[in-house]
Structures are given as C-alpha cells and as structure tokens.
mmCIF file of C-alpha atoms in Angstrom:
data_model
loop_
_atom_site.group_PDB
_atom_site.id
_atom_site.type_symbol
_atom_site.label_atom_id
_atom_site.label_comp_id
_atom_site.label_asym_id
_atom_site.label_seq_id
_atom_site.Cartn_x
_atom_site.Cartn_y
_atom_site.Cartn_z
ATOM 1 C CA MET U 1 0.108 0.137 0.309
ATOM 2 C CA GLU U 2 2.971 2.449 1.254
ATOM 3 C CA LYS U 3 4.880 1.445 -2.098
ATOM 4 C CA PRO U 4 4.052 4.507 -4.283
ATOM 5 C CA LEU U 5 4.856 6.882 -1.170
ATOM 6 C CA ASP U 6 8.206 4.865 -0.668
ATOM 7 C CA LYS U 7 9.331 5.291 -4.307
ATOM 8 C CA CYS U 8 8.559 8.879 -4.337
ATOM 9 C CA LEU U 9 10.600 9.062 -0.921
ATOM 10 C CA ASP U 10 13.701 7.688 -2.729
ATOM 11 C CA GLU U 11 13.610 9.046 -5.671
ATOM 12 C CA ILE U 12 13.351 12.674 -3.707
ATOM 13 C CA SER U 13 16.220 11.404 -1.349
ATOM 14 C CA HIS U 14 18.568 10.542 -4.242
ATOM 15 C CA SER U 15 17.979 13.716 -6.138
ATOM 16 C CA ALA U 16 21.241 16.225 -6.322
ATOM 17 C CA GLY U 17 21.662 17.853 -2.970
ATOM 18 C CA VAL U 18 19.275 16.474 -0.919
ATOM 19 C CA SER U 19 20.443 14.704 2.279
ATOM 20 C CA GLY U 20 16.900 13.737 3.837
ATOM 21 C CA VAL U 21 12.791 13.831 3.698
ATOM 22 C CA LEU U 22 10.275 13.656 5.804
ATOM 23 C CA CYS U 23 6.542 13.024 5.034
ATOM 24 C CA ALA U 24 4.094 13.452 7.829
ATOM 25 C CA ASP U 25 0.294 13.480 7.800
ATOM 26 C CA SER U 26 -2.458 15.929 9.301
ATOM 27 C CA GLN U 27 -2.047 14.520 12.732
ATOM 28 C CA GLY U 28 1.853 14.569 12.668
ATOM 29 C CA LEU U 29 2.619 11.213 12.475
ATOM 30 C CA CYS U 30 5.718 10.202 10.376
ATOM 31 C CA LEU U 31 4.483 8.109 6.988
ATOM 32 C CA GLY U 32 8.011 7.786 5.939
ATOM 33 C CA VAL U 33 11.938 9.542 6.437
ATOM 34 C CA ARG U 34 15.119 9.075 4.044
ATOM 35 C CA GLY U 35 18.353 10.441 5.230
ATOM 36 C CA LYS U 36 19.295 12.698 7.677
ATOM 37 C CA ALA U 37 15.824 13.527 8.623
ATOM 38 C CA SER U 38 14.588 12.134 11.856
ATOM 39 C CA ALA U 39 11.037 10.495 12.372
ATOM 40 C CA SER U 40 10.590 12.208 15.627
ATOM 41 C CA SER U 41 10.375 15.946 13.820
ATOM 42 C CA SER U 42 7.313 14.801 12.002
ATOM 43 C CA GLY U 43 5.011 16.429 14.533
ATOM 44 C CA THR U 44 7.068 19.859 14.404
ATOM 45 C CA ILE U 45 7.415 20.187 10.915
ATOM 46 C CA ALA U 46 3.175 19.450 10.328
ATOM 47 C CA ALA U 47 2.755 21.936 13.356
ATOM 48 C CA LEU U 48 4.859 24.555 11.827
ATOM 49 C CA ALA U 49 3.133 23.935 8.176
ATOM 50 C CA GLU U 50 -0.606 24.151 9.755
ATOM 51 C CA ARG U 51 0.457 27.248 11.733
ATOM 52 C CA ALA U 52 2.185 28.946 8.717
ATOM 53 C CA ALA U 53 -0.645 28.454 6.497
ATOM 54 C CA MET U 54 -2.681 30.588 9.195
ATOM 55 C CA LEU U 55 -0.673 33.654 8.085
ATOM 56 C CA GLU U 56 -2.679 34.385 5.023
ATOM 57 C CA PRO U 57 -6.067 32.544 5.271
ATOM 58 C CA GLY U 58 -7.528 31.754 1.957
ATOM 59 C CA SER U 59 -4.329 31.739 0.255
ATOM 60 C CA GLN U 60 -2.337 28.703 -0.848
ATOM 61 C CA ASP U 61 -0.465 26.905 1.438
ATOM 62 C CA PRO U 62 2.951 28.301 1.625
ATOM 63 C CA LEU U 63 6.376 26.766 0.979
ATOM 64 C CA ILE U 64 8.609 27.276 3.940
ATOM 65 C CA LEU U 65 12.220 27.634 3.968
ATOM 66 C CA LEU U 66 14.324 26.885 6.869
ATOM 67 C CA GLU U 67 17.790 28.083 6.485
ATOM 68 C CA GLY U 68 20.467 27.066 8.809
ATOM 69 C CA ASP U 69 24.325 27.500 8.937
ATOM 70 C CA ASN U 70 24.651 23.643 7.297
ATOM 71 C CA SER U 71 21.788 23.242 5.639
ATOM 72 C CA GLN U 72 18.423 24.139 4.456
ATOM 73 C CA CYS U 73 14.961 22.786 5.206
ATOM 74 C CA LEU U 74 12.189 22.788 2.623
ATOM 75 C CA VAL U 75 8.569 22.094 4.203
ATOM 76 C CA HIS U 76 5.082 22.096 1.889
ATOM 77 C CA HIS U 77 1.761 21.187 3.165
ATOM 78 C CA ASN U 78 -0.596 20.039 0.355
ATOM 79 C CA ASN U 79 -3.955 17.769 0.886
ATOM 80 C CA SER U 80 -3.293 17.011 4.801
ATOM 81 C CA ILE U 81 0.218 15.873 3.633
ATOM 82 C CA THR U 82 3.351 17.783 4.628
ATOM 83 C CA LEU U 83 6.795 17.057 2.742
ATOM 84 C CA ALA U 84 10.001 18.117 4.397
ATOM 85 C CA VAL U 85 12.973 18.303 2.126
ATOM 86 C CA TYR U 86 16.326 18.671 3.735
ATOM 87 C CA LYS U 87 19.502 20.107 1.594
ATOM 88 C CA SER U 88 23.081 20.522 2.228
ATOM 89 C CA PRO U 89 24.703 23.752 1.035
ATOM 90 C CA GLU U 90 27.425 22.755 -1.010
ATOM 91 C CA THR U 91 25.293 21.130 -3.386
ATOM 92 C CA SER U 92 21.981 23.139 -2.978
ATOM 93 C CA MET E 1 10.795 22.459 43.914
ATOM 94 C CA ALA E 2 7.337 20.707 43.407
ATOM 95 C CA ASP E 3 6.168 24.188 42.075
ATOM 96 C CA GLU E 4 8.600 24.398 39.615
ATOM 97 C CA MET E 5 8.086 20.837 38.370
ATOM 98 C CA LYS E 6 4.448 21.596 38.320
ATOM 99 C CA LYS E 7 5.130 25.064 36.480
ATOM 100 C CA HIS E 8 7.389 23.287 33.572
ATOM 101 C CA LEU E 9 4.443 20.972 32.971
ATOM 102 C CA THR E 10 1.672 23.415 32.765
ATOM 103 C CA ASP E 11 4.017 25.272 30.288
ATOM 104 C CA LEU E 12 4.458 22.489 28.357
ATOM 105 C CA MET E 13 0.825 21.705 28.718
ATOM 106 C CA ASN E 14 -0.043 25.347 27.384
ATOM 107 C CA SER E 15 2.582 25.261 24.728
ATOM 108 C CA THR E 16 1.162 22.491 22.610
ATOM 109 C CA ASP E 17 -2.440 22.991 21.348
ATOM 110 C CA ASP E 18 -5.261 20.870 21.935
ATOM 111 C CA VAL E 19 -3.339 19.141 24.702
ATOM 112 C CA LEU E 20 -5.842 18.895 28.297
ATOM 113 C CA GLY E 21 -3.744 17.587 31.033
ATOM 114 C CA ILE E 22 -0.829 16.066 31.715
ATOM 115 C CA VAL E 23 -0.219 13.260 34.722
ATOM 116 C CA ILE E 24 2.787 11.922 36.213
ATOM 117 C CA THR E 25 1.629 8.512 38.252
ATOM 118 C CA ASP E 26 3.356 5.377 39.480
ATOM 119 C CA ARG E 27 2.581 2.032 37.796
ATOM 120 C CA ASP E 28 -0.474 1.748 39.931
ATOM 121 C CA GLY E 29 -1.908 4.880 38.467
ATOM 122 C CA VAL E 30 -1.223 6.555 41.551
ATOM 123 C CA PRO E 31 -0.952 10.262 40.876
ATOM 124 C CA ILE E 32 2.360 12.069 41.886
ATOM 125 C CA MET E 33 1.897 15.199 39.913
ATOM 126 C CA LYS E 34 -1.207 16.211 37.932
ATOM 127 C CA VAL E 35 -1.789 19.614 35.821
ATOM 128 C CA ALA E 36 -4.898 19.699 33.881
ATOM 129 C CA SER E 37 -7.602 22.062 32.386
ATOM 130 C CA GLU E 38 -11.221 22.167 32.922
ATOM 131 C CA GLU E 39 -11.938 20.534 29.843
ATOM 132 C CA THR E 40 -10.110 17.402 30.902
ATOM 133 C CA PRO E 41 -12.685 14.537 31.429
ATOM 134 C CA ASP E 42 -11.925 13.064 34.928
ATOM 135 C CA LEU E 43 -12.415 9.723 33.888
ATOM 136 C CA ALA E 44 -8.879 9.910 32.068
ATOM 137 C CA LEU E 45 -7.340 11.635 35.444
ATOM 138 C CA ARG E 46 -8.513 8.553 37.434
ATOM 139 C CA PRO E 47 -6.354 6.010 38.461
ATOM 140 C CA THR E 48 -8.304 3.016 37.615
ATOM 141 C CA PHE E 49 -7.805 4.158 34.002
ATOM 142 C CA ILE E 50 -4.050 5.131 34.097
ATOM 143 C CA SER E 51 -3.344 1.976 35.780
ATOM 144 C CA THR E 52 -4.601 -0.161 32.753
ATOM 145 C CA PHE E 53 -1.441 1.030 31.091
ATOM 146 C CA SER E 54 0.891 -0.766 33.049
ATOM 147 C CA MET E 55 -0.745 -3.947 32.277
ATOM 148 C CA ALA E 56 -0.974 -2.854 28.454
ATOM 149 C CA THR E 57 2.389 -2.269 28.403
ATOM 150 C CA ASP E 58 3.688 -5.361 30.025
ATOM 151 C CA GLN E 59 1.800 -7.486 27.463
ATOM 152 C CA ALA E 60 2.926 -5.361 24.721
ATOM 153 C CA GLY E 61 6.488 -5.840 25.761
ATOM 154 C CA LYS E 62 5.885 -9.718 25.077
ATOM 155 C CA LEU E 63 5.484 -8.913 21.217
ATOM 156 C CA GLY E 64 9.101 -9.643 20.556
ATOM 157 C CA MET E 65 9.574 -6.106 19.407
ATOM 158 C CA GLY E 66 11.154 -4.828 22.537
ATOM 159 C CA LYS E 67 10.172 -2.808 25.415
ATOM 160 C CA ASN E 68 6.871 -0.820 24.725
ATOM 161 C CA LYS E 69 7.741 2.892 25.233
ATOM 162 C CA LYS E 70 4.651 5.050 23.920
ATOM 163 C CA MET E 71 1.077 3.792 23.385
ATOM 164 C CA ILE E 72 -1.342 6.209 21.744
ATOM 165 C CA CYS E 73 -5.251 5.599 22.350
ATOM 166 C CA MET E 74 -7.436 7.543 20.096
ATOM 167 C CA TYR E 75 -11.236 8.050 21.294
ATOM 168 C CA GLY E 76 -13.915 10.062 19.491
ATOM 169 C CA ASN E 77 -13.058 13.321 21.241
ATOM 170 C CA TYR E 78 -9.746 12.574 22.818
ATOM 171 C CA GLN E 79 -6.610 11.010 22.736
ATOM 172 C CA VAL E 80 -4.173 9.750 25.132
ATOM 173 C CA VAL E 81 -0.810 8.962 24.824
ATOM 174 C CA HIS E 82 0.804 7.106 27.492
ATOM 175 C CA PHE E 83 4.932 7.280 27.942
ATOM 176 C CA ASN E 84 6.396 4.302 29.776
ATOM 177 C CA LEU E 85 9.037 5.823 31.893
ATOM 178 C CA LEU E 86 8.863 3.091 34.774
ATOM 179 C CA PRO E 87 8.696 3.245 37.734
ATOM 180 C CA LEU E 88 6.655 5.947 36.259
ATOM 181 C CA VAL E 89 3.985 6.752 33.770
ATOM 182 C CA VAL E 90 3.506 9.781 31.653
ATOM 183 C CA THR E 91 -0.137 10.472 30.639
ATOM 184 C CA VAL E 92 -1.009 13.066 28.322
ATOM 185 C CA ILE E 93 -4.720 13.854 27.465
ATOM 186 C CA ALA E 94 -5.205 15.921 24.461
ATOM 187 C CA SER E 95 -8.592 16.364 22.167
ATOM 188 C CA SER E 96 -9.000 14.002 19.379
ATOM 189 C CA HIS E 97 -7.679 16.940 16.888
ATOM 190 C CA ALA E 98 -4.827 17.469 18.469
ATOM 191 C CA ASN E 99 -1.126 16.678 16.523
ATOM 192 C CA THR E 100 -0.018 13.278 17.793
ATOM 193 C CA GLY E 101 3.279 13.605 16.642
ATOM 194 C CA LEU E 102 3.927 16.871 18.736
ATOM 195 C CA VAL E 103 2.174 15.152 21.661
ATOM 196 C CA MET E 104 4.594 12.141 21.142
ATOM 197 C CA SER E 105 7.589 14.092 21.132
ATOM 198 C CA LEU E 106 6.406 15.771 24.759
ATOM 199 C CA ASP E 107 8.564 13.254 26.464
ATOM 200 C CA LYS E 108 12.109 14.486 25.688
ATOM 201 C CA ASP E 109 10.898 17.766 27.694
ATOM 202 C CA ILE E 110 9.080 15.767 30.264
ATOM 203 C CA ALA E 111 11.855 13.080 30.919
ATOM 204 C CA PRO E 112 14.073 15.327 32.769
ATOM 205 C CA VAL E 113 10.924 16.084 35.358
ATOM 206 C CA VAL E 114 10.226 12.343 35.471
ATOM 207 C CA SER E 115 13.847 11.481 36.424
ATOM 208 C CA GLN E 116 14.196 13.746 39.267
ATOM 209 C CA LEU E 117 10.783 12.341 40.640
ATOM 210 C CA ALA E 118 11.679 8.304 39.746
ATOM 211 C CA GLN E 119 14.831 9.262 42.278
ATOM 212 C CA VAL E 120 12.240 10.212 44.901
ATOM 213 C CA VAL E 121 9.959 7.184 44.375
ATOM 214 C CA ASP E 122 12.858 4.945 44.387
ATOM 215 C CA ILE E 123 14.011 6.263 47.993
ATOM 216 C CA ALA E 124 10.503 6.196 49.115
ATOM 217 C CA SER E 125 9.901 2.592 48.011
ATOM 218 C CA MET E 126 13.349 1.700 49.711
ATOM 219 C CA SER E 127 12.439 2.954 53.118
#
C-alpha cells in the first residue's frame, strides 16, 4: 500500500543536494523518512506547516524555507500531507 | 521544587495546542503530579484508567519487538498518549484533533522532570 510513497521518497532523497526527506500526515505522524531527517520531528514539521498556513488564510499553502548554517529545510503542506526536504549547502 | 516542576508541566501543556492535561503517576496509577485544564475528562485522570496502561505495556513488551515505550489511544473526542518511563508513567490527555506527533515528542521535555521524580519514588519505596 505504501510502495508508491516509498518510491517517491527514494526518488527525492536521491536527487542532487538532498540530504533527507520526511513525510507526515495531518496528525503529525511520520509516514516515511529518508536520510538525515528524523521521524521524531514529524509532529513539529506538521505543526509548523499548519501555523504558517494561518498567516494568510484563504491563500494557497505556503512553501516554508528554514535556513541554517549547515543546511536548508523546505516544508510544504498539501492535501493534509506535509513534506520536508533537507538540503545540504554545498550542493544546493 | 514541586512548584517549579508543576510550572514546567503547565508550560508544556500550554505550549502544545489542544493538550488538556499531563499526569505523572506510578505504575499503579497513583497520581504523583498532575496538571489539567477544566476541559479534561475526569475519567482520564482516574487511577483505574491510568493503571490499565501498566498491564497493557507489560503485555505489549511480550510481542517480541522490544520494550514498549509509548501507547496512543484514540477516542471519539479525546486522545491519550502514555509514556512508559518506569517506575513512573506519564499520561498526556489531548483533544482528538491535537497534533499526535507533537504530543508524542513531549516525552523529551517531560523526561528530566520524571527522572528527578523517579529518584524520590525509588528512595520512598526502599524505606
């Protein structure tokens, strides 16, 4: 049942510059994780996407970019699924 | 010190949306520390309800997947997340639409309080 999701996560995690991927549902439960992403951060990521969407009610779900010294994290929420992509700086 | 611990638990409860209460009990469900909002159902705070987790976690540990660490119970209006931090048990009561992942990650923040309380409980049980 989860094979298409696993395949999708594998494809993303093997893309250039990507160091990790995490997929969470609307309840903040981890649906899949690859690379350096941690399953325990699924709740935080889902909550972050939900809160960010509240900034502009009625508009499309935002794409959130978290930038740190060593990596970037892109978070996007769509159809009750939240996807976070971790990118490392040298290749991004 | 108890006041500080209680304040810490209250802050944790308020920092997570839709969390209604946090209870730290011993394995028999006897409350050691409790913070709860008015909307918390009384039944979820009763020792009879909380003590069933001790039995369930013991049985779940026999499934061959290692020690049971957490248990999530989803109900129509509420969700209850139990953390197995024996000799103590932490029970978080939240509304059914709370972010379950966020509630599950509360254990990292509660663990320091529990480890301090566990020392006290250990000393009390030995004397």
